[in-house]
CSV table of C-alpha atoms and ligand atoms in Angstrom, one decimal:
chain,number,residue,atom,x,y,z
E,1,UNK,CA,-34.1,25.7,-78.5
E,2,UNK,CA,-33.3,25.0,-75.0
E,3,UNK,CA,-36.3,23.8,-73.3
E,4,UNK,CA,-38.2,25.6,-70.7
E,5,UNK,CA,-40.7,28.9,-70.3
E,6,UNK,CA,-37.6,31.4,-69.5
E,7,UNK,CA,-35.7,30.2,-72.6
E,8,UNK,CA,-38.6,30.3,-75.0
E,9,UNK,CA,-39.7,33.4,-74.2
E,10,UNK,CA,-36.6,35.2,-72.6
E,11,UNK,CA,-37.7,38.7,-74.3
E,12,UNK,CA,-41.3,38.8,-73.2
E,13,UNK,CA,-40.3,38.0,-69.3
E,14,UNK,CA,-39.1,40.3,-66.6
E,15,UNK,CA,-35.7,38.6,-66.8
E,16,UNK,CA,-32.0,40.3,-66.4
E,17,UNK,CA,-28.6,39.0,-66.9
E,18,UNK,CA,-28.6,37.9,-63.1
E,19,UNK,CA,-31.8,35.9,-63.6
E,20,UNK,CA,-30.8,32.0,-63.3
E,21,UNK,CA,-32.2,30.1,-66.4
E,22,UNK,CA,-33.6,27.3,-64.5
E,23,UNK,CA,-36.1,24.9,-65.9
E,24,UNK,CA,-37.8,21.4,-65.0
E,25,UNK,CA,-39.0,21.2,-68.8
E,26,UNK,CA,-42.3,23.3,-68.2
E,27,UNK,CA,-44.2,24.6,-71.1
E,28,UNK,CA,-44.4,23.6,-74.8
E,29,UNK,CA,-47.5,21.6,-73.9
E,30,UNK,CA,-49.5,19.8,-76.4
E,31,UNK,CA,-52.5,21.4,-78.2
E,32,UNK,CA,-54.6,18.5,-79.3
E,33,UNK,CA,-57.6,18.6,-81.9
E,34,UNK,CA,-60.9,17.2,-80.6
E,35,UNK,CA,-61.4,13.8,-82.5
E,36,UNK,CA,-65.1,13.0,-81.4
E,37,UNK,CA,-66.4,15.6,-78.7
E,38,UNK,CA,-66.2,18.5,-81.3
E,39,UNK,CA,-67.9,16.7,-84.2
E,40,UNK,CA,-70.8,15.5,-81.6
E,41,UNK,CA,-71.2,19.1,-80.2
E,42,UNK,CA,-71.3,20.6,-83.8
E,43,UNK,CA,-68.3,22.6,-83.3
E,44,UNK,CA,-65.3,20.9,-85.4
E,45,UNK,CA,-62.4,23.3,-84.5
E,46,UNK,CA,-62.2,22.5,-80.9
E,47,UNK,CA,-58.8,22.1,-79.2
E,48,UNK,CA,-57.6,21.2,-75.9
E,49,UNK,CA,-54.2,22.6,-74.4
E,50,UNK,CA,-53.0,20.0,-72.2
E,51,UNK,CA,-51.3,21.7,-69.1
E,52,UNK,CA,-51.3,18.2,-67.3
E,53,UNK,CA,-48.4,17.5,-69.5
E,54,UNK,CA,-46.2,19.9,-67.5
E,55,UNK,CA,-43.4,18.5,-65.2
E,56,UNK,CA,-45.6,18.6,-61.9
E,57,UNK,CA,-48.7,17.8,-63.9
E,58,UNK,CA,-50.3,21.2,-63.9
E,59,UNK,CA,-50.2,24.8,-65.4
E,60,UNK,CA,-48.8,26.0,-62.2
E,61,UNK,CA,-45.2,25.1,-63.5
E,62,UNK,CA,-45.3,27.9,-65.9
E,63,UNK,CA,-45.6,30.6,-63.3
E,64,UNK,CA,-43.6,28.9,-60.9
E,65,UNK,CA,-40.3,28.7,-62.6
E,66,UNK,CA,-40.5,32.5,-63.2
E,67,UNK,CA,-41.3,33.0,-59.5
E,68,UNK,CA,-38.5,30.8,-58.3
E,69,UNK,CA,-35.9,32.2,-60.8
E,70,UNK,CA,-36.7,35.7,-59.7
E,71,UNK,CA,-36.3,34.6,-55.9
E,72,UNK,CA,-33.1,33.2,-56.4
E,73,UNK,CA,-31.8,36.2,-58.3
E,74,UNK,CA,-33.3,38.4,-55.2
E,75,UNK,CA,-31.2,36.2,-52.5
E,76,UNK,CA,-34.5,34.5,-51.3
E,77,UNK,CA,-33.9,31.9,-48.9
E,78,UNK,CA,-36.9,30.2,-48.7
E,79,UNK,CA,-40.3,30.0,-50.4
E,80,UNK,CA,-44.1,29.8,-49.2
E,81,UNK,CA,-47.6,29.4,-50.5
E,82,UNK,CA,-51.2,28.1,-49.7
E,83,UNK,CA,-52.9,25.8,-52.1
E,84,UNK,CA,-55.4,23.6,-53.0
E,85,UNK,CA,-52.6,21.2,-54.0
E,86,UNK,CA,-51.1,22.1,-57.6
E,87,UNK,CA,-49.4,25.0,-56.5
E,88,UNK,CA,-47.9,23.2,-53.6
E,89,UNK,CA,-46.8,20.7,-55.9
E,90,UNK,CA,-45.1,22.9,-58.2
E,91,UNK,CA,-43.7,25.0,-55.5
E,92,UNK,CA,-42.2,21.8,-53.7
E,93,UNK,CA,-40.5,20.5,-57.1
E,94,UNK,CA,-38.6,24.0,-58.0
E,95,UNK,CA,-38.0,24.5,-54.2
E,96,UNK,CA,-36.3,21.0,-54.2
E,97,UNK,CA,-34.7,21.8,-57.8
E,98,UNK,CA,-33.2,25.0,-56.4
E,99,UNK,CA,-32.4,24.0,-52.9
E,100,UNK,CA,-35.0,26.5,-51.3
E,101,UNK,CA,-36.5,25.4,-48.2
E,102,UNK,CA,-40.4,25.3,-49.4
E,103,UNK,CA,-43.5,25.7,-47.1
E,104,UNK,CA,-46.9,24.8,-48.2
E,105,UNK,CA,-50.3,25.6,-46.4
E,106,UNK,CA,-53.0,23.3,-47.5
E,107,UNK,CA,-56.6,23.0,-46.3
E,108,UNK,CA,-56.6,19.8,-44.2
E,109,UNK,CA,-58.4,16.9,-45.6
E,110,UNK,CA,-59.4,18.8,-48.8
E,111,UNK,CA,-56.3,18.2,-51.3
E,112,UNK,CA,-56.2,15.4,-53.7
E,113,UNK,CA,-54.1,12.4,-52.7
E,114,UNK,CA,-52.0,13.0,-55.8
E,115,UNK,CA,-50.9,16.5,-54.9
E,116,UNK,CA,-50.1,15.8,-51.2
E,117,UNK,CA,-48.0,13.0,-52.4
E,118,UNK,CA,-46.1,15.2,-54.7
E,119,UNK,CA,-45.6,17.9,-52.0
E,120,UNK,CA,-44.4,15.3,-49.7
E,121,UNK,CA,-42.1,13.6,-52.0
E,122,UNK,CA,-40.3,16.8,-53.4
E,123,UNK,CA,-39.5,17.5,-49.7
E,124,UNK,CA,-41.6,20.7,-48.7
E,125,UNK,CA,-42.7,21.2,-45.1
E,126,UNK,CA,-46.4,20.6,-45.5
E,127,UNK,CA,-48.6,22.5,-43.0
E,128,UNK,CA,-52.1,21.4,-42.8
E,129,UNK,CA,-54.5,24.4,-41.7
E,130,UNK,CA,-57.9,23.9,-40.1
E,131,UNK,CA,-59.5,26.0,-42.4
E,132,UNK,CA,-60.1,26.6,-46.1
E,133,UNK,CA,-57.7,27.9,-48.9
E,134,UNK,CA,-58.9,31.6,-48.6
E,135,UNK,CA,-57.8,31.4,-45.1
E,136,UNK,CA,-54.7,29.8,-45.6
E,137,UNK,CA,-53.6,32.3,-48.3
E,138,UNK,CA,-54.3,35.0,-45.6
E,139,UNK,CA,-52.3,33.5,-43.3
E,140,UNK,CA,-49.2,33.3,-46.1
E,141,UNK,CA,-49.8,36.7,-46.9
E,142,UNK,CA,-49.2,37.7,-43.4
E,143,UNK,CA,-46.4,35.6,-42.5
E,144,UNK,CA,-44.4,36.4,-45.6
E,145,UNK,CA,-44.8,40.3,-44.8
E,146,UNK,CA,-43.5,39.4,-41.6
E,147,UNK,CA,-40.6,37.1,-42.3
E,148,UNK,CA,-37.9,36.8,-45.0
E,149,UNK,CA,-39.8,34.1,-46.8
E,150,UNK,CA,-40.8,34.7,-50.7
E,151,UNK,CA,-44.7,34.2,-51.3
E,152,UNK,CA,-45.2,32.1,-54.5
E,153,UNK,CA,-48.9,32.4,-55.0
E,154,UNK,CA,-50.4,34.0,-58.0
E,155,UNK,CA,-50.6,37.5,-56.1
E,156,UNK,CA,-46.7,37.3,-57.0
E,157,UNK,CA,-46.8,38.9,-60.3
E,158,UNK,CA,-44.0,36.6,-61.8
E,159,UNK,CA,-46.3,34.0,-61.5
E,160,UNK,CA,-48.6,35.5,-63.9
E,161,UNK,CA,-46.0,36.7,-66.2
E,162,UNK,CA,-45.0,32.8,-66.4
E,163,UNK,CA,-48.5,31.6,-66.8
E,164,UNK,CA,-49.0,34.1,-69.8
E,165,UNK,CA,-46.9,31.8,-71.9
E,166,UNK,CA,-49.5,29.5,-72.5
E,167,UNK,CA,-51.4,32.1,-74.6
E,168,UNK,CA,-48.2,32.7,-76.4
E,169,UNK,CA,-48.1,28.9,-77.3
E,170,UNK,CA,-51.7,28.8,-78.3
E,171,UNK,CA,-51.1,31.6,-80.9
E,172,UNK,CA,-47.8,30.2,-82.1
E,173,UNK,CA,-49.7,26.9,-82.6
E,174,UNK,CA,-52.8,28.3,-84.1
E,175,UNK,CA,-51.4,31.1,-86.2
E,176,UNK,CA,-53.6,33.4,-84.4
E,177,UNK,CA,-55.8,33.7,-81.2
E,178,UNK,CA,-58.8,31.3,-81.0
E,179,UNK,CA,-62.0,32.7,-81.0
E,180,UNK,CA,-63.0,31.5,-77.6
E,181,UNK,CA,-60.7,30.4,-74.6
E,182,UNK,CA,-62.5,28.1,-71.9
E,183,UNK,CA,-60.8,28.0,-68.5
E,184,UNK,CA,-61.6,27.3,-65.1
E,185,UNK,CA,-61.3,29.9,-62.6
E,186,UNK,CA,-60.4,29.3,-59.0
E,187,UNK,CA,-58.0,32.0,-57.6
E,188,UNK,CA,-58.3,33.8,-60.9
E,189,UNK,CA,-54.6,34.0,-61.7
E,190,UNK,CA,-54.5,31.8,-64.7
E,191,UNK,CA,-57.3,33.9,-66.4
E,192,UNK,CA,-55.5,37.0,-65.8
E,193,UNK,CA,-52.5,35.7,-67.2
E,194,UNK,CA,-53.9,34.3,-70.4
E,195,UNK,CA,-55.5,37.6,-71.2
E,196,UNK,CA,-52.2,39.3,-70.4
E,197,UNK,CA,-50.5,37.2,-72.9
E,198,UNK,CA,-53.0,37.6,-75.5
E,199,UNK,CA,-53.1,41.1,-75.5
E,200,UNK,CA,-49.1,41.1,-75.3
E,201,UNK,CA,-48.9,39.2,-78.4
E,202,UNK,CA,-51.4,41.3,-80.2
E,203,UNK,CA,-49.8,44.5,-79.2
E,204,UNK,CA,-46.4,42.9,-80.9
E,205,UNK,CA,-48.4,41.9,-84.1
E,206,UNK,CA,-47.9,38.5,-83.5
E,207,UNK,CA,-51.6,37.9,-83.5
E,208,UNK,CA,-54.4,39.8,-85.3
E,209,UNK,CA,-57.1,38.7,-83.0
E,210,UNK,CA,-58.1,38.2,-79.3
E,211,UNK,CA,-60.3,35.6,-77.7
E,212,UNK,CA,-63.4,36.0,-75.9
E,213,UNK,CA,-62.4,34.8,-72.5
E,214,UNK,CA,-64.8,32.1,-71.1
E,215,UNK,CA,-64.0,31.5,-67.2
E,216,UNK,CA,-65.9,28.8,-65.4
E,217,UNK,CA,-66.3,28.5,-61.5
E,218,UNK,CA,-68.0,25.6,-59.7
E,219,UNK,CA,-71.5,26.6,-58.6
E,220,UNK,CA,-70.6,26.2,-55.0
E,221,UNK,CA,-67.6,28.1,-55.2
E,222,UNK,CA,-68.6,30.7,-57.6
E,223,UNK,CA,-67.8,34.1,-56.1
E,224,UNK,CA,-67.0,36.1,-59.3
E,225,UNK,CA,-70.5,34.9,-60.7
E,226,UNK,CA,-72.4,35.7,-57.5
E,227,UNK,CA,-70.7,39.1,-57.0
E,228,UNK,CA,-69.6,38.5,-53.4
E,229,UNK,CA,-67.1,36.1,-51.7
E,230,UNK,CA,-68.4,32.6,-50.7
E,231,UNK,CA,-67.5,31.8,-47.0
E,232,UNK,CA,-67.9,28.2,-47.4
E,233,UNK,CA,-66.9,27.2,-51.2
E,234,UNK,CA,-68.1,23.7,-51.9
E,235,UNK,CA,-67.2,21.7,-55.0
E,236,UNK,CA,-66.0,18.3,-55.8
E,237,UNK,CA,-63.3,20.0,-57.7
E,238,UNK,CA,-61.2,20.7,-55.1
E,239,UNK,CA,-58.6,22.6,-57.0
E,240,UNK,CA,-61.1,25.5,-57.6
E,241,UNK,CA,-62.5,25.4,-53.9
E,242,UNK,CA,-62.0,29.0,-53.4
E,243,UNK,CA,-64.5,31.4,-52.2
E,244,UNK,CA,-62.5,34.9,-52.2
E,245,UNK,CA,-60.1,35.0,-55.6
E,246,UNK,CA,-57.0,37.1,-55.2
E,247,UNK,CA,-57.1,38.2,-58.7
E,248,UNK,CA,-60.7,38.7,-58.9
E,249,UNK,CA,-60.2,42.1,-60.7
E,250,UNK,CA,-58.1,40.4,-63.1
E,251,UNK,CA,-60.9,38.0,-64.0
E,252,UNK,CA,-63.4,40.6,-64.1
E,253,UNK,CA,-61.3,42.9,-66.6
E,254,UNK,CA,-60.6,39.6,-68.8
E,255,UNK,CA,-64.4,39.1,-69.2
E,256,UNK,CA,-65.2,42.7,-69.9
E,257,UNK,CA,-62.6,43.6,-72.2
E,258,UNK,CA,-62.9,40.5,-74.4
E,259,UNK,CA,-66.4,40.4,-74.5
E,260,UNK,CA,-66.5,37.2,-72.5
E,261,UNK,CA,-68.2,35.4,-69.9
E,262,UNK,CA,-67.9,34.1,-66.0
E,263,UNK,CA,-70.3,31.5,-65.5
E,264,UNK,CA,-70.5,28.5,-63.1
E,265,UNK,CA,-71.1,24.7,-63.7
E,266,UNK,CA,-72.4,22.4,-61.2
E,267,UNK,CA,-70.6,19.4,-60.0
E,268,UNK,CA,-72.6,17.2,-62.2
E,269,UNK,CA,-71.7,19.0,-65.2
E,270,UNK,CA,-68.0,18.9,-64.0
E,271,UNK,CA,-68.0,15.2,-63.8
E,272,UNK,CA,-69.9,14.5,-66.8
E,273,UNK,CA,-67.2,16.5,-68.7
E,274,UNK,CA,-64.6,15.1,-66.8
E,275,UNK,CA,-65.9,11.5,-67.9
E,276,UNK,CA,-66.4,12.4,-71.7
E,277,UNK,CA,-62.8,14.1,-72.0
E,278,UNK,CA,-61.5,10.8,-70.8
E,279,UNK,CA,-63.8,8.3,-72.3
E,280,UNK,CA,-64.3,10.0,-75.8
E,281,UNK,CA,-60.9,11.7,-76.3
E,282,UNK,CA,-58.4,10.1,-74.2
E,283,UNK,CA,-57.7,13.2,-72.2
E,284,UNK,CA,-57.6,12.6,-68.4
E,285,UNK,CA,-57.8,15.8,-66.7
E,286,UNK,CA,-58.5,16.5,-63.1
E,287,UNK,CA,-62.2,17.5,-62.1
E,288,UNK,CA,-61.4,21.1,-61.9
E,289,UNK,CA,-59.6,21.4,-65.5
E,290,UNK,CA,-63.0,19.7,-66.8
E,291,UNK,CA,-64.9,23.0,-65.7
E,292,UNK,CA,-63.7,24.5,-69.1
E,293,UNK,CA,-65.1,21.9,-71.6
E,294,UNK,CA,-68.2,21.7,-69.0
E,295,UNK,CA,-68.9,25.5,-69.5
E,296,UNK,CA,-68.6,25.0,-73.2
E,297,UNK,CA,-71.2,22.1,-73.3
E,298,UNK,CA,-73.5,24.1,-71.0
E,299,UNK,CA,-73.3,27.2,-73.5
E,300,UNK,CA,-74.1,24.9,-76.4
E,301,UNK,CA,-77.0,23.5,-74.6
E,302,UNK,CA,-78.1,27.2,-74.0
E,303,UNK,CA,-78.3,27.3,-77.8
E,304,UNK,CA,-75.1,29.4,-78.6
E,305,UNK,CA,-73.7,28.9,-82.2
E,306,UNK,CA,-70.2,28.3,-82.1
E,307,UNK,CA,-70.0,25.9,-85.4
E,308,UNK,CA,-67.4,27.7,-87.2
E,309,UNK,CA,-65.6,29.2,-84.4
E,310,UNK,CA,-62.1,28.1,-83.3
E,311,UNK,CA,-62.4,26.9,-79.5
E,312,UNK,CA,-59.7,26.2,-77.0
E,313,UNK,CA,-60.5,24.4,-73.7
E,314,UNK,CA,-57.6,24.6,-71.3
E,315,UNK,CA,-57.0,21.3,-69.5
E,316,UNK,CA,-55.3,22.5,-66.4
E,317,UNK,CA,-54.1,19.8,-64.6
E,318,UNK,CA,-53.8,15.7,-64.8
E,319,UNK,CA,-56.2,13.5,-63.8
E,320,UNK,CA,-53.8,11.2,-61.9
E,321,UNK,CA,-53.6,14.1,-59.4
E,322,UNK,CA,-56.9,12.6,-58.0
E,323,UNK,CA,-57.0,8.8,-58.3
E,324,UNK,CA,-59.6,8.2,-55.7
E,325,UNK,CA,-62.1,10.4,-57.4
E,326,UNK,CA,-61.4,8.9,-61.0
E,327,UNK,CA,-62.0,5.1,-59.5
E,328,UNK,CA,-65.1,6.1,-57.5
E,329,UNK,CA,-66.8,8.1,-60.4
E,330,UNK,CA,-65.4,6.2,-63.4
E,331,UNK,CA,-68.8,4.2,-63.8
E,332,UNK,CA,-67.3,0.7,-63.1
E,333,UNK,CA,-66.6,-1.0,-66.4
E,334,UNK,CA,-64.5,-3.5,-64.7
E,335,UNK,CA,-64.6,-7.4,-64.2
E,336,UNK,CA,-63.1,-9.6,-61.7
E,337,UNK,CA,-62.6,-13.4,-63.2
E,338,UNK,CA,-61.0,-16.6,-62.7
E,339,UNK,CA,-57.6,-17.2,-64.3
E,340,UNK,CA,-58.8,-19.1,-67.3
E,341,UNK,CA,-59.5,-18.4,-71.0
E,342,UNK,CA,-63.4,-19.2,-70.8
E,343,UNK,CA,-63.7,-16.4,-68.0
E,344,UNK,CA,-61.8,-14.2,-70.1
E,345,UNK,CA,-63.9,-14.6,-73.1
E,346,UNK,CA,-67.0,-14.3,-71.2
E,347,UNK,CA,-66.1,-11.2,-69.7
E,348,UNK,CA,-64.8,-9.6,-73.1
E,349,UNK,CA,-67.1,-11.3,-75.7
E,350,UNK,CA,-69.7,-11.7,-73.6
E,351,UNK,CA,-70.9,-15.4,-74.6
E,352,UNK,CA,-71.2,-18.0,-72.0
E,353,UNK,CA,-71.8,-16.7,-68.5
B,1,AN7,C1,-56.0,22.1,-62.1
B,1,AN7,O1,-53.1,25.0,-56.5
B,1,AN7,O2,-55.2,27.7,-56.6
B,1,AN7,O3,-58.0,30.5,-61.5
B,1,AN7,O4,-53.5,26.5,-55.1
B,1,AN7,O5,-55.2,23.5,-59.7
B,1,AN7,O6,-55.5,30.4,-61.4
B,1,AN7,O7,-56.6,29.8,-59.5
B,1,AN7,C2,-54.9,25.9,-57.9
B,1,AN7,C3,-55.9,26.4,-59.1
B,1,AN7,C4,-57.4,25.3,-62.4
B,1,AN7,C5,-57.7,27.5,-61.2
B,1,AN7,N1,-57.2,24.3,-62.6
B,1,AN7,O8,-56.6,28.4,-61.6
B,1,AN7,C6,-53.8,25.9,-55.9
B,1,AN7,C7,-55.0,26.6,-57.0
B,1,AN7,C8,-56.4,23.5,-61.7
B,1,AN7,C9,-55.9,24.3,-60.5
B,1,AN7,C10,-57.1,26.3,-61.4
B,1,AN7,C11,-56.4,25.5,-60.4
B,1,AN7,P1,-56.7,29.9,-61.0
């Protein structure tokens, strides 16, 4: 089968004969069964969906490929997005691939280094705004209304269409929907997309069941949990530092229709989950991504009994996106030694010293 989201799920996407079948190799990401954490936590049917394996290192590529294909079909001459980093990396990559000038608005000083590096390397025009993500998205909406530039944030419905394919893949892998889907929530496009995907697959009788949708925001950026926008969202998980999610209603509907939960996790809980995923499963995701697993741990600590449930935690982005945080929070299991065998032995086996 030819690679990519458009080819793999043609009949379930809004494509026409005029849609260019572009791909950077997005989608078809690994679903990895937990080897240690599930057993430790008493929920052995625990899986991780590794969206950091997409071509630009996050789930954004699934929706971006559809948004860009439709933009090309419609004769668009340029694209624009606001971003906490991953959307800009993905838009910039597809913009480069399709020769579409790309403008990205990012909150100045708040985007992880790897993501900024990507947008710059792919050749996007990077516009650093003195304001947060919500302000930048407002500006993008206004600009794209006034100018012939296509908005490729997830308020563009083609983005949601592409992102729903991750739910299809989960059902295709597991044979049915999981009982619970844990997912980070920022601008709330992705939880909306997964829920749409699960419902579509069920109505096509490709799955019998639907999951409970378990969305997690960062405590300092938890507008949906609080029930009101957060003017100054704060969290170490910069990807989900969002105070007024564009698809707020989609997240609430996913929660309510699925009998799920939207809750928050603290930065400490996020960092603990981030470290555990890397050091106990070999899964290096970015901090925002760890909010899904942190949410699972939080509910288990509250006494939820999930021992016989199939659980998927979505790992939305690659840990390499934020190398500064990785180094500063890793716990420092490093040594600096002289270049001789005794020193190596001392550092490894602990004898001598
Ligand atoms: C790794 O790139 O909003 O709830 O501008 O990068 O669909 O917003 C990123 C969001 C989770 C939240 N995990 O998804 C952006 C941006 C990672 C992310 C989310 C983001 P949504």
